């Protein structure tokens, strides 16, 4: 039996302002095993991205908790959560989130350097070759196409061999053909490394490629 890598336990999230209280998530409860792939799907505004942020420990729930690789995220302080993310979690965003003043190689080296890896340059070079960007090591994000930027983002996410990869609309800024290639690459890298993949998507075809589909409607699991 595979180990549970992510356990989402009765998560509720609400925000209050002058107009009253808005419930964003209501009693979300599920678990994912190591190496499993899961798509979080639902209409815009249903709470998908908020749930992903809570799974990452980037946002805090009103009640409930998340256990990531056995660690209770919300029993930790922010520094401890950041340390866990650095060691266990990779991220891929719709907007790529590359640092514009760093080359492709430097962007991919960054998480390795933060982890004090002595082989950062070698590992980053090899990962960029794996995503087909050997000729773009010295290029800055502004001269890369959207597809190339997302390949750099994938290389940065996978270079640390994360236990969990969280992806928020990874093809949302790309045309259909480029998005197809990026998803093929993401699933290939995921299989190669045995990562647990959790992605937010509006694309039914992408969702159907995952082992699990977690559907959120009006903040609740369907």
PDB file of C-alpha atoms in Angstrom:
ATOM      1  CA  UNK A   1       0.000   0.000   0.000  1.00  0.00           C
ATOM      2  CA  UNK A   2       1.384   3.399  -0.983  1.00  0.00           C
ATOM      3  CA  UNK A   3       1.950   6.010   1.713  1.00  0.00           C
ATOM      4  CA  UNK A   4      -0.336   8.996   2.068  1.00  0.00           C
ATOM      5  CA  UNK A   5       1.698  12.065   1.070  1.00  0.00           C
ATOM      6  CA  UNK A   6      -1.010  14.758   1.314  1.00  0.00           C
ATOM      7  CA  UNK A   7      -3.851  14.683   3.813  1.00  0.00           C
ATOM      8  CA  UNK A   8      -6.359  17.548   3.650  1.00  0.00           C
ATOM      9  CA  UNK A   9      -8.372  17.406   6.875  1.00  0.00           C
ATOM     10  CA  UNK A  10     -11.693  19.265   7.195  1.00  0.00           C
ATOM     11  CA  UNK A  11     -10.386  22.491   5.672  1.00  0.00           C
ATOM     12  CA  UNK A  12     -12.621  25.549   5.955  1.00  0.00           C
ATOM     13  CA  UNK A  13     -11.702  29.023   4.764  1.00  0.00           C
ATOM     14  CA  UNK A  14     -13.766  32.169   5.222  1.00  0.00           C
ATOM     15  CA  UNK A  15     -13.064  35.885   4.980  1.00  0.00           C
ATOM     16  CA  UNK A  16     -14.968  38.684   6.672  1.00  0.00           C
ATOM     17  CA  UNK A  17     -15.330  42.288   5.568  1.00  0.00           C
ATOM     18  CA  UNK A  18     -17.846  45.093   5.982  1.00  0.00           C
ATOM     19  CA  UNK A  19     -20.429  43.225   3.904  1.00  0.00           C
ATOM     20  CA  UNK A  20     -20.270  40.080   6.033  1.00  0.00           C
ATOM     21  CA  UNK A  21     -18.574  36.680   5.910  1.00  0.00           C
ATOM     22  CA  UNK A  22     -17.784  34.827   2.704  1.00  0.00           C
ATOM     23  CA  UNK A  23     -17.196  31.076   2.959  1.00  0.00           C
ATOM     24  CA  UNK A  24     -14.588  30.142   0.339  1.00  0.00           C
ATOM     25  CA  UNK A  25     -14.027  26.494   1.340  1.00  0.00           C
ATOM     26  CA  UNK A  26     -16.294  24.286   3.439  1.00  0.00           C
ATOM     27  CA  UNK A  27     -15.117  21.050   5.074  1.00  0.00           C
ATOM     28  CA  UNK A  28     -12.722  19.877   2.346  1.00  0.00           C
ATOM     29  CA  UNK A  29     -11.425  16.437   3.258  1.00  0.00           C
ATOM     30  CA  UNK A  30      -9.371  14.019   1.115  1.00  0.00           C
ATOM     31  CA  UNK A  31      -6.004  12.243   0.952  1.00  0.00           C
ATOM     32  CA  UNK A  32      -3.545  11.574  -1.873  1.00  0.00           C
ATOM     33  CA  UNK A  33      -1.011   8.774  -2.043  1.00  0.00           C
ATOM     34  CA  UNK A  34       2.605   9.121  -3.094  1.00  0.00           C
ATOM     35  CA  UNK A  35       2.998   9.145  -6.918  1.00  0.00           C
ATOM     36  CA  UNK A  36      -0.710   9.867  -7.435  1.00  0.00           C
ATOM     37  CA  UNK A  37      -1.829  12.566  -9.886  1.00  0.00           C
ATOM     38  CA  UNK A  38      -4.869  14.682  -9.069  1.00  0.00           C
ATOM     39  CA  UNK A  39      -6.697  17.492 -10.865  1.00  0.00           C
ATOM     40  CA  UNK A  40      -8.640  20.070  -8.861  1.00  0.00           C
ATOM     41  CA  UNK A  41     -11.487  21.204 -11.115  1.00  0.00           C
ATOM     42  CA  UNK A  42     -14.454  23.543 -10.837  1.00  0.00           C
ATOM     43  CA  UNK A  43     -15.830  26.837 -12.091  1.00  0.00           C
ATOM     44  CA  UNK A  44     -13.974  30.128 -11.647  1.00  0.00           C
ATOM     45  CA  UNK A  45     -14.405  31.373  -8.095  1.00  0.00           C
ATOM     46  CA  UNK A  46     -15.149  27.897  -6.702  1.00  0.00           C
ATOM     47  CA  UNK A  47     -12.083  27.947  -4.403  1.00  0.00           C
ATOM     48  CA  UNK A  48      -9.636  25.805  -6.412  1.00  0.00           C
ATOM     49  CA  UNK A  49      -6.614  28.104  -6.221  1.00  0.00           C
ATOM     50  CA  UNK A  50      -7.299  28.895  -2.564  1.00  0.00           C
ATOM     51  CA  UNK A  51      -7.269  25.165  -1.823  1.00  0.00           C
ATOM     52  CA  UNK A  52      -3.967  24.737  -3.684  1.00  0.00           C
ATOM     53  CA  UNK A  53      -2.436  27.629  -1.719  1.00  0.00           C
ATOM     54  CA  UNK A  54      -3.560  26.040   1.557  1.00  0.00           C
ATOM     55  CA  UNK A  55      -2.094  22.657   0.525  1.00  0.00           C
ATOM     56  CA  UNK A  56       1.189  24.517  -0.070  1.00  0.00           C
ATOM     57  CA  UNK A  57       0.990  26.276   3.293  1.00  0.00           C
ATOM     58  CA  UNK A  58       1.040  29.643   1.511  1.00  0.00           C
ATOM     59  CA  UNK A  59      -2.447  30.485   2.813  1.00  0.00           C
ATOM     60  CA  UNK A  60      -3.889  29.496   6.184  1.00  0.00           C
ATOM     61  CA  UNK A  61      -7.314  27.903   6.705  1.00  0.00           C
ATOM     62  CA  UNK A  62      -9.919  29.184   9.127  1.00  0.00           C
ATOM     63  CA  UNK A  63     -10.100  25.654  10.521  1.00  0.00           C
ATOM     64  CA  UNK A  64      -8.744  22.215   9.674  1.00  0.00           C
ATOM     65  CA  UNK A  65      -5.218  21.268   8.703  1.00  0.00           C
ATOM     66  CA  UNK A  66      -3.032  19.787   5.976  1.00  0.00           C
ATOM     67  CA  UNK A  67      -0.432  17.086   6.539  1.00  0.00           C
ATOM     68  CA  UNK A  68       2.329  17.062   3.963  1.00  0.00           C
ATOM     69  CA  UNK A  69       4.724  14.101   4.075  1.00  0.00           C
ATOM     70  CA  UNK A  70       3.496  13.483   7.630  1.00  0.00           C
ATOM     71  CA  UNK A  71       4.088  17.047   8.850  1.00  0.00           C
ATOM     72  CA  UNK A  72       1.188  19.147  10.157  1.00  0.00           C
ATOM     73  CA  UNK A  73       1.611  22.379   8.172  1.00  0.00           C
ATOM     74  CA  UNK A  74      -0.382  24.582  10.486  1.00  0.00           C
ATOM     75  CA  UNK A  75       1.327  23.377  13.654  1.00  0.00           C
ATOM     76  CA  UNK A  76       4.476  24.949  12.151  1.00  0.00           C
ATOM     77  CA  UNK A  77       5.526  28.588  12.007  1.00  0.00           C
ATOM     78  CA  UNK A  78       6.061  30.269   8.631  1.00  0.00           C
ATOM     79  CA  UNK A  79       9.823  29.611   8.599  1.00  0.00           C
ATOM     80  CA  UNK A  80       9.250  25.908   9.237  1.00  0.00           C
ATOM     81  CA  UNK A  81       6.644  25.753   6.460  1.00  0.00           C
ATOM     82  CA  UNK A  82       9.057  27.516   4.096  1.00  0.00           C
ATOM     83  CA  UNK A  83      11.739  24.961   4.946  1.00  0.00           C
ATOM     84  CA  UNK A  84       9.354  22.087   4.254  1.00  0.00           C
ATOM     85  CA  UNK A  85       8.352  23.618   0.907  1.00  0.00           C
ATOM     86  CA  UNK A  86      11.996  24.051  -0.062  1.00  0.00           C
ATOM     87  CA  UNK A  87      12.687  20.373   0.597  1.00  0.00           C
ATOM     88  CA  UNK A  88       9.464  18.727  -0.548  1.00  0.00           C
ATOM     89  CA  UNK A  89       7.457  20.920  -2.931  1.00  0.00           C
ATOM     90  CA  UNK A  90       7.838  22.233  -6.477  1.00  0.00           C
ATOM     91  CA  UNK A  91       5.579  24.896  -8.015  1.00  0.00           C
ATOM     92  CA  UNK A  92       4.465  25.701 -11.554  1.00  0.00           C
ATOM     93  CA  UNK A  93       2.296  28.788 -12.132  1.00  0.00           C
ATOM     94  CA  UNK A  94       0.222  30.095 -15.033  1.00  0.00           C
ATOM     95  CA  UNK A  95       2.363  33.261 -15.081  1.00  0.00           C
ATOM     96  CA  UNK A  96       5.675  31.309 -14.965  1.00  0.00           C
ATOM     97  CA  UNK A  97       7.076  33.387 -12.032  1.00  0.00           C
ATOM     98  CA  UNK A  98      10.587  33.512 -13.445  1.00  0.00           C
ATOM     99  CA  UNK A  99      12.998  36.163 -12.192  1.00  0.00           C
ATOM    100  CA  UNK A 100      13.565  38.559 -15.084  1.00  0.00           C
ATOM    101  CA  UNK A 101      17.086  39.563 -14.039  1.00  0.00           C
ATOM    102  CA  UNK A 102      18.303  35.940 -14.085  1.00  0.00           C
ATOM    103  CA  UNK A 103      19.076  33.759 -17.102  1.00  0.00           C
ATOM    104  CA  UNK A 104      17.255  30.484 -17.686  1.00  0.00           C
ATOM    105  CA  UNK A 105      20.189  28.641 -16.107  1.00  0.00           C
ATOM    106  CA  UNK A 106      20.294  30.965 -13.099  1.00  0.00           C
ATOM    107  CA  UNK A 107      16.524  30.634 -12.562  1.00  0.00           C
ATOM    108  CA  UNK A 108      16.845  26.837 -12.422  1.00  0.00           C
ATOM    109  CA  UNK A 109      19.966  26.985 -10.254  1.00  0.00           C
ATOM    110  CA  UNK A 110      18.261  29.210  -7.685  1.00  0.00           C
ATOM    111  CA  UNK A 111      16.446  26.557  -5.582  1.00  0.00           C
ATOM    112  CA  UNK A 112      19.587  24.400  -5.618  1.00  0.00           C
ATOM    113  CA  UNK A 113      21.743  27.304  -4.454  1.00  0.00           C
ATOM    114  CA  UNK A 114      19.253  28.081  -1.696  1.00  0.00           C
ATOM    115  CA  UNK A 115      19.654  24.449  -0.606  1.00  0.00           C
ATOM    116  CA  UNK A 116      23.459  24.903  -0.697  1.00  0.00           C
ATOM    117  CA  UNK A 117      23.897  22.261  -3.394  1.00  0.00           C
ATOM    118  CA  UNK A 118      27.479  22.226  -4.673  1.00  0.00           C
ATOM    119  CA  UNK A 119      26.353  20.748  -8.008  1.00  0.00           C
ATOM    120  CA  UNK A 120      23.766  23.461  -8.741  1.00  0.00           C
ATOM    121  CA  UNK A 121      25.155  24.468 -12.141  1.00  0.00           C
ATOM    122  CA  UNK A 122      25.583  20.885 -13.376  1.00  0.00           C
ATOM    123  CA  UNK A 123      22.133  19.745 -12.164  1.00  0.00           C
ATOM    124  CA  UNK A 124      20.398  22.821 -13.614  1.00  0.00           C
ATOM    125  CA  UNK A 125      22.185  22.422 -16.963  1.00  0.00           C
ATOM    126  CA  UNK A 126      21.133  18.776 -17.175  1.00  0.00           C
ATOM    127  CA  UNK A 127      17.513  19.572 -16.288  1.00  0.00           C
ATOM    128  CA  UNK A 128      17.311  22.325 -18.902  1.00  0.00           C
ATOM    129  CA  UNK A 129      18.653  19.836 -21.448  1.00  0.00           C
ATOM    130  CA  UNK A 130      15.921  17.408 -20.365  1.00  0.00           C
ATOM    131  CA  UNK A 131      13.234  20.006 -21.183  1.00  0.00           C
ATOM    132  CA  UNK A 132      14.835  20.817 -24.539  1.00  0.00           C
ATOM    133  CA  UNK A 133      16.480  24.127 -23.698  1.00  0.00           C
ATOM    134  CA  UNK A 134      20.202  23.345 -23.967  1.00  0.00           C
ATOM    135  CA  UNK A 135      20.595  26.227 -26.413  1.00  0.00           C
ATOM    136  CA  UNK A 136      18.839  28.757 -24.146  1.00  0.00           C
ATOM    137  CA  UNK A 137      20.884  28.568 -20.922  1.00  0.00           C
ATOM    138  CA  UNK A 138      22.090  32.170 -21.136  1.00  0.00           C
ATOM    139  CA  UNK A 139      18.744  33.620 -22.296  1.00  0.00           C
ATOM    140  CA  UNK A 140      16.703  35.931 -20.090  1.00  0.00           C
ATOM    141  CA  UNK A 141      12.936  35.365 -19.706  1.00  0.00           C
ATOM    142  CA  UNK A 142      12.024  38.427 -21.798  1.00  0.00           C
ATOM    143  CA  UNK A 143      13.521  36.836 -24.944  1.00  0.00           C
ATOM    144  CA  UNK A 144      11.916  33.424 -24.366  1.00  0.00           C
ATOM    145  CA  UNK A 145       8.526  32.426 -25.763  1.00  0.00           C
ATOM    146  CA  UNK A 146       5.710  31.533 -23.370  1.00  0.00           C
ATOM    147  CA  UNK A 147       6.328  27.827 -23.972  1.00  0.00           C
ATOM    148  CA  UNK A 148      10.047  28.221 -23.323  1.00  0.00           C
ATOM    149  CA  UNK A 149       9.389  30.164 -20.120  1.00  0.00           C
ATOM    150  CA  UNK A 150       7.091  27.398 -18.885  1.00  0.00           C
ATOM    151  CA  UNK A 151       9.784  24.814 -19.730  1.00  0.00           C
ATOM    152  CA  UNK A 152      12.223  26.789 -17.580  1.00  0.00           C
ATOM    153  CA  UNK A 153       9.595  26.845 -14.819  1.00  0.00           C
ATOM    154  CA  UNK A 154       9.179  23.056 -15.117  1.00  0.00           C
ATOM    155  CA  UNK A 155      12.942  22.570 -14.972  1.00  0.00           C
ATOM    156  CA  UNK A 156      13.132  24.762 -11.853  1.00  0.00           C
ATOM    157  CA  UNK A 157      10.311  22.824 -10.199  1.00  0.00           C
ATOM    158  CA  UNK A 158      11.654  19.349 -10.968  1.00  0.00           C
ATOM    159  CA  UNK A 159      15.389  20.007 -10.492  1.00  0.00           C
ATOM    160  CA  UNK A 160      15.038  19.546  -6.720  1.00  0.00           C
ATOM    161  CA  UNK A 161      13.215  16.206  -7.199  1.00  0.00           C
ATOM    162  CA  UNK A 162      10.214  17.309  -5.118  1.00  0.00           C
ATOM    163  CA  UNK A 163       7.952  14.826  -3.382  1.00  0.00           C
ATOM    164  CA  UNK A 164       4.980  16.980  -4.434  1.00  0.00           C
ATOM    165  CA  UNK A 165       4.462  19.233  -7.456  1.00  0.00           C
ATOM    166  CA  UNK A 166       1.687  21.838  -7.270  1.00  0.00           C
ATOM    167  CA  UNK A 167       0.619  23.420 -10.567  1.00  0.00           C
ATOM    168  CA  UNK A 168      -1.921  26.250 -10.903  1.00  0.00           C
ATOM    169  CA  UNK A 169      -3.358  26.448 -14.445  1.00  0.00           C
ATOM    170  CA  UNK A 170       0.048  25.574 -15.968  1.00  0.00           C
ATOM    171  CA  UNK A 171      -1.211  25.975 -19.551  1.00  0.00           C
ATOM    172  CA  UNK A 172      -3.470  28.979 -18.915  1.00  0.00           C
ATOM    173  CA  UNK A 173      -1.143  31.472 -20.633  1.00  0.00           C
ATOM    174  CA  UNK A 174      -0.264  29.221 -23.581  1.00  0.00           C
ATOM    175  CA  UNK A 175      -1.855  28.442 -26.923  1.00  0.00           C
ATOM    176  CA  UNK A 176      -3.405  24.983 -27.323  1.00  0.00           C
ATOM    177  CA  UNK A 177      -0.527  23.292 -29.171  1.00  0.00           C
ATOM    178  CA  UNK A 178       2.129  24.677 -26.804  1.00  0.00           C
ATOM    179  CA  UNK A 179      -0.007  23.769 -23.793  1.00  0.00           C
ATOM    180  CA  UNK A 180      -0.292  20.176 -25.045  1.00  0.00           C
ATOM    181  CA  UNK A 181       3.496  19.891 -25.296  1.00  0.00           C
ATOM    182  CA  UNK A 182       3.999  21.391 -21.834  1.00  0.00           C
ATOM    183  CA  UNK A 183       1.517  18.967 -20.245  1.00  0.00           C
ATOM    184  CA  UNK A 184       3.129  16.007 -22.010  1.00  0.00           C
ATOM    185  CA  UNK A 185       6.487  17.117 -20.612  1.00  0.00           C
ATOM    186  CA  UNK A 186       5.055  17.654 -17.125  1.00  0.00           C
ATOM    187  CA  UNK A 187       3.496  14.186 -17.007  1.00  0.00           C
ATOM    188  CA  UNK A 188       6.705  12.617 -18.373  1.00  0.00           C
ATOM    189  CA  UNK A 189       8.856  14.314 -15.721  1.00  0.00           C
ATOM    190  CA  UNK A 190       6.308  13.376 -13.075  1.00  0.00           C
ATOM    191  CA  UNK A 191       6.537   9.686 -14.005  1.00  0.00           C
ATOM    192  CA  UNK A 192      10.325   9.760 -14.202  1.00  0.00           C
ATOM    193  CA  UNK A 193      10.690  11.239 -10.724  1.00  0.00           C
ATOM    194  CA  UNK A 194       7.734   9.537  -9.025  1.00  0.00           C
ATOM    195  CA  UNK A 195       6.320  12.873  -7.881  1.00  0.00           C
ATOM    196  CA  UNK A 196       2.820  13.411  -6.515  1.00  0.00           C
ATOM    197  CA  UNK A 197       1.185  15.918  -8.862  1.00  0.00           C
ATOM    198  CA  UNK A 198      -1.703  18.187  -7.876  1.00  0.00           C
ATOM    199  CA  UNK A 199      -2.873  20.619 -10.530  1.00  0.00           C
ATOM    200  CA  UNK A 200      -5.659  23.167 -10.859  1.00  0.00           C
ATOM    201  CA  UNK A 201      -7.099  23.201 -14.368  1.00  0.00           C
ATOM    202  CA  UNK A 202     -10.144  24.213 -16.401  1.00  0.00           C
ATOM    203  CA  UNK A 203      -9.116  21.788 -19.152  1.00  0.00           C
ATOM    204  CA  UNK A 204     -11.163  18.573 -19.026  1.00  0.00           C
ATOM    205  CA  UNK A 205      -8.685  16.709 -21.228  1.00  0.00           C
ATOM    206  CA  UNK A 206      -5.862  17.465 -18.785  1.00  0.00           C
ATOM    207  CA  UNK A 207      -8.027  16.526 -15.801  1.00  0.00           C
ATOM    208  CA  UNK A 208      -8.936  13.181 -17.388  1.00  0.00           C
ATOM    209  CA  UNK A 209      -5.240  12.269 -17.638  1.00  0.00           C
ATOM    210  CA  UNK A 210      -4.944  12.362 -13.848  1.00  0.00           C
ATOM    211  CA  UNK A 211      -5.618   9.431 -11.497  1.00  0.00           C
ATOM    212  CA  UNK A 212      -8.060  11.534  -9.462  1.00  0.00           C
ATOM    213  CA  UNK A 213     -10.390  14.447 -10.125  1.00  0.00           C
ATOM    214  CA  UNK A 214     -11.282  16.586  -7.121  1.00  0.00           C
ATOM    215  CA  UNK A 215     -14.299  18.722  -8.038  1.00  0.00           C
ATOM    216  CA  UNK A 216     -15.084  21.874  -6.062  1.00  0.00           C
ATOM    217  CA  UNK A 217     -18.447  23.610  -6.372  1.00  0.00           C
ATOM    218  CA  UNK A 218     -19.211  26.689  -4.276  1.00  0.00           C
ATOM    219  CA  UNK A 219     -16.407  25.789  -1.891  1.00  0.00           C
ATOM    220  CA  UNK A 220     -17.480  22.184  -1.314  1.00  0.00           C
ATOM    221  CA  UNK A 221     -16.310  18.811  -2.596  1.00  0.00           C
ATOM    222  CA  UNK A 222     -18.694  17.251  -5.069  1.00  0.00           C
TER     223      UNK A 222
END
